[in-house]
Amino acid sequence: MDRSEARPVRTVTVPTAALLDALQPLPEGMRAAVWDLEGEPDGVDYADIDAVVLPYASGTEYRSALERVPQLALLQAQSTGYDGLPELVGPGTAIASAAGVHAAATAEMALTLILAAQRGVDSALRGQHEGTWEQVRCPGLADRRVLLVGVGGIGREIAARLRPFDVELTRVGSTARTDDDGAVHGSGELAELAAAAEILVVITPLNEQTRHLIDARILSALPDGGLVVNVARGAVVDSEALTKEVVSGRLRAAVDVFDPEPIPEDHPLRQAPGAIITPHWGGNTDAFEPRIREFLRRQVRRLARGEEPLNMVRPGPWAGRSGES
């Protein structure tokens, strides 16, 4: 779609009947239909569709379906991450994430992984199933030096949850700056900062700049016994380098994401004593449904008023336009 010819969004599709019900009553002049991108849209023509809400677990298999929509103005994800979505649609289509919807749940997962690793919960569970009883002194979280890579919405939520645990928190963003919470270091300082960190937490988007941002050089800079926590995307961390460090026993890992996913059954990280692995559960809690419904209701109201969508990660026909929520 040519930006100069952008027309108002009047027809939006959602992947489930539950989401369709959640949008009711629709703003005047708007209509919505169910389309899971596998069958046919329910009651609307492809030519009339302006915006598409992707299923929660979206993927490149939707490319052929989206190619049938000639006037697609907006592709809306239900996830915070949007890696892979620009390849599904042409440059004239805007892309929006669901940033904020998963922030609290993903921050919970980060803290869960940190605490489980630092308090030896993984060892206790093994002992529970093996019938052993061993009292050990664990590192704990209080007074630990935590390096948080990522200062977006989820990064802010993680930082807020870490501070009551009396940690020494250092934050890293793409560039050095100061925000409302203090100093943010640039990614160029990662190796130096990692050398002084005991816990490295990764929550940065996956893009060309962040793929393997946490590589062998950064991992080798971490002190012995350091913990790597990844709740971002698997490919932000070099999986081979991380596995080598953890299997050797030098580092520990607590990861909700990995590259590839699922982790192969025979992957050595699965059996490493210093590893805790959860299967990409980060944002998937009962909080998701009410939060995504409320977010989509707000999004549809903005579209009906001709305002730019919330959480745009690629502007498409809304370049240079804005509006109030």
CSV table of C-alpha atoms in Angstrom, one decimal:
chain,number,residue,atom,x,y,z
A,1,MET,CA,0.0,0.0,0.0
A,2,ASP,CA,1.4,3.4,-0.9
A,3,ARG,CA,1.5,5.7,2.2
A,4,SER,CA,0.1,8.6,0.3
A,5,GLU,CA,-3.0,6.5,-0.6
A,6,ALA,CA,-3.6,5.1,2.9
A,7,ARG,CA,-7.3,4.7,3.6
A,8,PRO,CA,-9.0,4.4,7.1
A,9,VAL,CA,-9.0,1.1,8.7
A,10,ARG,CA,-12.5,-0.2,8.7
A,11,THR,CA,-12.2,-4.0,8.7
A,12,VAL,CA,-10.0,-6.0,11.1
A,13,THR,CA,-9.7,-9.7,11.5
A,14,VAL,CA,-8.9,-11.6,14.7
A,15,PRO,CA,-7.9,-15.2,15.0
A,16,THR,CA,-10.5,-16.4,17.4
A,17,ALA,CA,-14.2,-16.0,18.2
A,18,ALA,CA,-13.2,-15.0,21.8
A,19,LEU,CA,-11.2,-12.0,20.5
A,20,LEU,CA,-14.1,-11.1,18.2
A,21,ASP,CA,-16.5,-11.1,21.2
A,22,ALA,CA,-14.0,-9.0,23.2
A,23,LEU,CA,-14.1,-6.2,20.6
A,24,GLN,CA,-17.8,-5.7,20.9
A,25,PRO,CA,-19.3,-3.2,20.6
A,26,LEU,CA,-17.2,-2.1,17.7
A,27,PRO,CA,-16.7,1.7,17.1
A,28,GLU,CA,-19.1,3.1,14.5
A,29,GLY,CA,-18.0,2.3,11.0
A,30,MET,CA,-15.8,-0.6,12.0
A,31,ARG,CA,-16.4,-4.3,11.4
A,32,ALA,CA,-14.4,-7.3,12.6
A,33,ALA,CA,-14.3,-11.0,11.4
A,34,VAL,CA,-12.6,-14.2,12.5
A,35,TRP,CA,-9.7,-15.4,10.5
A,36,ASP,CA,-7.0,-17.7,11.8
A,37,LEU,CA,-5.0,-17.4,8.5
A,38,GLU,CA,-5.5,-21.0,7.8
A,39,GLY,CA,-9.0,-21.2,6.4
A,40,GLU,CA,-11.1,-18.4,4.8
A,41,PRO,CA,-12.0,-15.1,6.5
A,42,ASP,CA,-15.5,-15.3,8.1
A,43,GLY,CA,-17.9,-13.2,6.1
A,44,VAL,CA,-15.4,-10.7,4.5
A,45,ASP,CA,-13.5,-10.5,1.3
A,46,TYR,CA,-9.7,-10.4,1.2
A,47,ALA,CA,-9.9,-7.0,-0.6
A,48,ASP,CA,-11.8,-5.4,2.3
A,49,ILE,CA,-9.4,-6.4,5.0
A,50,ASP,CA,-7.4,-3.5,6.4
A,51,ALA,CA,-5.8,-5.0,9.5
A,52,VAL,CA,-5.0,-8.5,10.6
A,53,VAL,CA,-4.3,-9.7,14.2
A,54,LEU,CA,-2.0,-12.7,14.1
A,55,PRO,CA,-2.6,-15.9,16.1
A,56,TYR,CA,-0.6,-15.9,19.3
A,57,ALA,CA,2.1,-18.3,18.0
A,58,SER,CA,2.7,-16.7,14.6
A,59,GLY,CA,5.2,-17.8,12.0
A,60,THR,CA,6.4,-17.6,8.4
A,61,GLU,CA,3.7,-20.2,7.4
A,62,TYR,CA,1.3,-17.2,7.3
A,63,ARG,CA,3.0,-15.5,4.4
A,64,SER,CA,0.8,-17.1,1.7
A,65,ALA,CA,-2.3,-16.2,3.5
A,66,LEU,CA,-1.3,-12.5,4.0
A,67,GLU,CA,-0.3,-12.2,0.4
A,68,ARG,CA,-4.0,-12.6,-0.5
A,69,VAL,CA,-4.8,-9.3,1.3
A,70,PRO,CA,-4.1,-6.6,-1.3
A,71,GLN,CA,-4.7,-3.5,1.0
A,72,LEU,CA,-3.3,-4.7,4.3
A,73,ALA,CA,-2.5,-1.5,6.3
A,74,LEU,CA,-1.6,-3.1,9.7
A,75,LEU,CA,-0.2,-6.5,10.9
A,76,GLN,CA,-0.8,-6.8,14.6
A,77,ALA,CA,1.1,-9.3,16.7
A,78,GLN,CA,0.0,-10.7,20.0
A,79,SER,CA,3.6,-11.0,21.2
A,80,THR,CA,6.1,-8.4,22.3
A,81,GLY,CA,8.7,-9.8,19.9
A,82,TYR,CA,8.2,-9.1,16.2
A,83,ASP,CA,11.3,-10.8,14.7
A,84,GLY,CA,10.3,-12.5,11.4
A,85,LEU,CA,7.2,-10.4,10.9
A,86,PRO,CA,8.7,-7.9,8.4
A,87,GLU,CA,9.4,-10.8,6.1
A,88,LEU,CA,5.7,-11.7,6.0
A,89,VAL,CA,4.4,-8.4,4.4
A,90,GLY,CA,5.5,-5.7,2.1
A,91,PRO,CA,7.1,-2.4,3.3
A,92,GLY,CA,3.8,-0.5,2.9
A,93,THR,CA,2.2,-2.5,5.7
A,94,ALA,CA,2.6,-1.2,9.3
A,95,ILE,CA,3.6,-3.7,12.0
A,96,ALA,CA,2.6,-3.4,15.7
A,97,SER,CA,3.6,-5.5,18.6
A,98,ALA,CA,1.7,-6.2,21.8
A,99,ALA,CA,4.4,-4.6,24.0
A,100,GLY,CA,3.2,-4.2,27.5
A,101,VAL,CA,0.8,-7.1,27.4
A,102,HIS,CA,3.4,-9.6,28.5
A,103,ALA,CA,5.6,-7.3,30.5
A,104,ALA,CA,4.5,-8.4,34.0
A,105,ALA,CA,4.4,-12.1,33.2
A,106,THR,CA,7.9,-12.1,31.5
A,107,ALA,CA,9.4,-10.1,34.4
A,108,GLU,CA,7.9,-12.8,36.8
A,109,MET,CA,9.6,-15.5,34.7
A,110,ALA,CA,12.9,-13.7,34.9
A,111,LEU,CA,12.7,-13.4,38.7
A,112,THR,CA,11.5,-17.0,38.9
A,113,LEU,CA,14.6,-18.2,37.0
A,114,ILE,CA,17.0,-16.0,38.9
A,115,LEU,CA,15.6,-17.1,42.3
A,116,ALA,CA,15.4,-20.8,41.4
A,117,ALA,CA,19.0,-20.8,40.3
A,118,GLN,CA,20.4,-18.6,43.1
A,119,ARG,CA,18.5,-20.6,45.8
A,120,GLY,CA,19.3,-24.1,44.4
A,121,VAL,CA,15.6,-25.0,43.7
A,122,ASP,CA,16.8,-27.2,40.7
A,123,SER,CA,19.0,-29.2,43.0
A,124,ALA,CA,16.3,-29.5,45.6
A,125,LEU,CA,13.9,-30.8,43.0
A,126,ARG,CA,16.4,-33.4,41.9
A,127,GLY,CA,16.8,-34.4,45.5
A,128,GLN,CA,13.1,-34.6,46.0
A,129,HIS,CA,12.7,-37.1,43.2
A,130,GLU,CA,15.8,-39.1,44.1
A,131,GLY,CA,14.9,-39.3,47.8
A,132,THR,CA,17.9,-37.4,49.0
A,133,TRP,CA,18.2,-34.6,51.6
A,134,GLU,CA,21.1,-32.3,51.4
A,135,GLN,CA,21.4,-28.9,53.1
A,136,VAL,CA,23.6,-26.5,51.1
A,137,ARG,CA,24.5,-22.8,51.2
A,138,CYS,CA,23.3,-21.1,48.0
A,139,PRO,CA,24.5,-17.8,46.5
A,140,GLY,CA,21.1,-16.1,47.0
A,141,LEU,CA,20.1,-12.9,45.3
A,142,ALA,CA,20.7,-10.2,48.0
A,143,ASP,CA,23.9,-8.2,47.4
A,144,ARG,CA,24.5,-9.8,44.0
A,145,ARG,CA,25.8,-7.7,41.0
A,146,VAL,CA,23.2,-7.9,38.3
A,147,LEU,CA,23.7,-6.8,34.7
A,148,LEU,CA,20.4,-6.2,32.9
A,149,VAL,CA,20.7,-6.1,29.1
A,150,GLY,CA,17.5,-4.4,27.8
A,151,VAL,CA,15.8,-1.3,29.1
A,152,GLY,CA,12.4,-1.5,27.3
A,153,GLY,CA,9.1,-2.1,28.9
A,154,ILE,CA,9.9,-5.6,30.1
A,155,GLY,CA,13.4,-4.5,31.2
A,156,ARG,CA,11.8,-1.8,33.3
A,157,GLU,CA,9.5,-4.3,34.9
A,158,ILE,CA,12.4,-6.6,35.7
A,159,ALA,CA,14.5,-3.8,37.2
A,160,ALA,CA,11.5,-2.7,39.4
A,161,ARG,CA,11.2,-6.3,40.7
A,162,LEU,CA,14.9,-6.7,41.3
A,163,ARG,CA,15.5,-3.6,43.4
A,164,PRO,CA,13.7,-4.8,46.5
A,165,PHE,CA,16.1,-7.8,46.6
A,166,ASP,CA,19.0,-5.4,47.5
A,167,VAL,CA,20.9,-6.1,44.3
A,168,GLU,CA,23.6,-3.9,42.7
A,169,LEU,CA,21.9,-3.3,39.3
A,170,THR,CA,23.6,-2.1,36.2
A,171,ARG,CA,21.5,-1.5,33.0
A,172,VAL,CA,22.6,-1.7,29.4
A,173,GLY,CA,20.8,-0.4,26.3
A,174,SER,CA,21.7,0.1,22.7
A,175,THR,CA,23.3,3.5,23.5
A,176,ALA,CA,24.6,5.1,26.7
A,177,ARG,CA,22.2,7.6,28.2
A,178,THR,CA,20.4,8.7,31.3
A,179,ASP,CA,16.7,8.0,31.9
A,180,ASP,CA,14.3,8.5,34.8
A,181,ASP,CA,15.8,5.5,36.6
A,182,GLY,CA,19.4,6.6,36.2
A,183,ALA,CA,22.4,5.6,34.0
A,184,VAL,CA,22.1,3.3,31.0
A,185,HIS,CA,25.3,1.9,29.6
A,186,GLY,CA,25.8,1.3,25.9
A,187,SER,CA,26.1,-2.2,24.5
A,188,GLY,CA,29.8,-1.4,23.5
A,189,GLU,CA,30.6,-1.6,27.3
A,190,LEU,CA,29.2,-5.2,27.7
A,191,ALA,CA,32.4,-7.1,28.0
A,192,GLU,CA,33.8,-4.7,30.6
A,193,LEU,CA,30.6,-4.7,32.6
A,194,ALA,CA,30.2,-8.5,32.3
A,195,ALA,CA,33.6,-8.9,34.0
A,196,ALA,CA,32.1,-7.4,37.2
A,197,ALA,CA,28.7,-9.1,37.0
A,198,GLU,CA,27.5,-12.2,38.9
A,199,ILE,CA,24.1,-12.4,37.1
A,200,LEU,CA,23.5,-11.5,33.5
A,201,VAL,CA,19.8,-11.0,32.5
A,202,VAL,CA,18.9,-10.7,28.8
A,203,ILE,CA,15.7,-9.0,27.7
A,204,THR,CA,16.4,-7.2,24.4
A,205,PRO,CA,14.6,-7.6,21.1
A,206,LEU,CA,16.1,-9.8,18.4
A,207,ASN,CA,17.2,-7.9,15.4
A,208,GLU,CA,20.3,-7.6,13.2
A,209,GLN,CA,22.2,-5.7,15.9
A,210,THR,CA,21.3,-8.0,18.8
A,211,ARG,CA,21.7,-11.4,17.2
A,212,HIS,CA,24.4,-13.1,19.2
A,213,LEU,CA,24.9,-9.9,21.2
A,214,ILE,CA,25.9,-12.2,24.1
A,215,ASP,CA,28.6,-14.1,22.3
A,216,ALA,CA,31.7,-16.1,23.4
A,217,ARG,CA,33.6,-12.9,24.2
A,218,ILE,CA,30.9,-11.6,26.6
A,219,LEU,CA,30.3,-15.0,28.2
A,220,SER,CA,34.0,-15.5,28.8
A,221,ALA,CA,34.2,-12.2,30.5
A,222,LEU,CA,31.7,-13.3,33.2
A,223,PRO,CA,33.4,-14.5,36.4
A,224,ASP,CA,33.4,-18.2,37.3
A,225,GLY,CA,30.0,-19.3,38.6
A,226,GLY,CA,28.1,-16.5,36.9
A,227,LEU,CA,24.5,-17.0,35.9
A,228,VAL,CA,23.1,-16.2,32.5
A,229,VAL,CA,19.3,-15.7,32.4
A,230,ASN,CA,17.6,-15.3,28.9
A,231,VAL,CA,14.0,-14.3,28.7
A,232,ALA,CA,14.4,-12.4,25.4
A,233,ARG,CA,14.8,-14.5,22.2
A,234,GLY,CA,17.1,-17.5,22.0
A,235,ALA,CA,19.3,-16.1,19.2
A,236,VAL,CA,20.3,-13.0,21.3
A,237,VAL,CA,22.7,-15.4,23.0
A,238,ASP,CA,25.2,-17.6,21.1
A,239,SER,CA,23.8,-21.0,22.0
A,240,GLU,CA,26.9,-22.9,21.2
A,241,ALA,CA,29.1,-20.6,23.3
A,242,LEU,CA,26.6,-20.7,26.2
A,243,THR,CA,26.4,-24.5,26.1
A,244,LYS,CA,30.2,-24.8,26.2
A,245,GLU,CA,30.5,-22.6,29.2
A,246,VAL,CA,27.7,-24.3,31.1
A,247,VAL,CA,28.6,-27.9,30.3
A,248,SER,CA,32.2,-27.2,31.4
A,249,GLY,CA,30.8,-26.1,34.8
A,250,ARG,CA,32.2,-22.6,34.6
A,251,LEU,CA,28.9,-20.8,34.1
A,252,ARG,CA,25.3,-21.5,35.0
A,253,ALA,CA,22.2,-20.8,32.8
A,254,ALA,CA,18.5,-20.3,33.5
A,255,VAL,CA,16.8,-19.8,30.1
A,256,ASP,CA,13.2,-19.6,29.0
A,257,VAL,CA,14.3,-19.2,25.3
A,258,PHE,CA,17.0,-20.9,23.2
A,259,ASP,CA,18.1,-21.2,19.6
A,260,PRO,CA,16.8,-23.6,18.3
A,261,GLU,CA,13.4,-24.2,19.9
A,262,PRO,CA,12.5,-26.7,21.1
A,263,ILE,CA,15.9,-27.7,22.4
A,264,PRO,CA,16.7,-31.1,20.8
A,265,GLU,CA,16.1,-34.0,23.2
A,266,ASP,CA,19.8,-35.0,23.1
A,267,HIS,CA,21.2,-31.5,23.5
A,268,PRO,CA,23.9,-31.4,26.2
A,269,LEU,CA,22.5,-28.4,27.9
A,270,ARG,CA,19.5,-30.5,29.0
A,271,GLN,CA,21.7,-32.7,31.2
A,272,ALA,CA,24.1,-30.0,32.4
A,273,PRO,CA,23.9,-29.7,36.3
A,274,GLY,CA,24.1,-25.9,36.1
A,275,ALA,CA,21.2,-25.4,33.7
A,276,ILE,CA,17.5,-24.6,34.3
A,277,ILE,CA,15.4,-24.7,31.1
A,278,THR,CA,11.7,-23.6,30.8
A,279,PRO,CA,10.0,-24.0,27.4
A,280,HIS,CA,9.3,-20.4,26.4
A,281,TRP,CA,6.7,-19.8,29.1
A,282,GLY,CA,7.6,-16.2,29.7
A,283,GLY,CA,4.5,-14.2,28.9
A,284,ASN,CA,2.1,-17.2,29.0
A,285,THR,CA,0.1,-16.7,32.2
A,286,ASP,CA,-3.6,-16.2,32.9
A,287,ALA,CA,-2.9,-12.4,32.8
A,288,PHE,CA,-2.5,-12.7,29.0
A,289,GLU,CA,-6.1,-13.0,28.0
A,290,PRO,CA,-7.6,-10.0,29.7
A,291,ARG,CA,-4.6,-7.9,28.9
A,292,ILE,CA,-4.6,-8.7,25.1
A,293,ARG,CA,-8.4,-8.1,25.0
A,294,GLU,CA,-8.0,-4.7,26.5
A,295,PHE,CA,-5.1,-3.8,24.3
A,296,LEU,CA,-6.9,-4.8,21.1
A,297,ARG,CA,-10.0,-2.8,22.2
A,298,ARG,CA,-7.8,0.3,22.6
A,299,GLN,CA,-6.1,-0.4,19.2
A,300,VAL,CA,-9.4,-0.7,17.3
A,301,ARG,CA,-10.6,2.5,18.8
A,302,ARG,CA,-7.5,4.3,17.6
A,303,LEU,CA,-7.8,2.8,14.1
A,304,ALA,CA,-11.5,3.9,14.0
A,305,ARG,CA,-10.4,7.4,14.7
A,306,GLY,CA,-7.7,7.4,12.1
A,307,GLU,CA,-4.9,7.5,14.6
A,308,GLU,CA,-1.6,5.7,14.4
A,309,PRO,CA,-1.6,2.3,16.1
A,310,LEU,CA,0.0,1.7,19.5
A,311,ASN,CA,3.3,-0.1,19.6
A,312,MET,CA,4.2,0.5,15.9
A,313,VAL,CA,7.6,-1.1,15.1
A,314,ARG,CA,7.2,-0.3,11.4
A,315,PRO,CA,5.1,2.7,10.4
A,316,GLY,CA,3.7,1.8,7.0
A,317,PRO,CA,0.9,4.2,6.0
A,318,TRP,CA,1.0,6.0,9.4
A,319,ALA,CA,4.4,7.5,8.9
A,320,GLY,CA,4.4,11.1,10.2
A,321,ARG,CA,0.9,10.8,11.8
A,322,SER,CA,0.0,10.5,15.5
A,323,GLY,CA,-3.0,10.7,17.9
A,324,GLU,CA,-4.0,10.4,21.5
A,325,SER,CA,-5.0,7.1,23.2
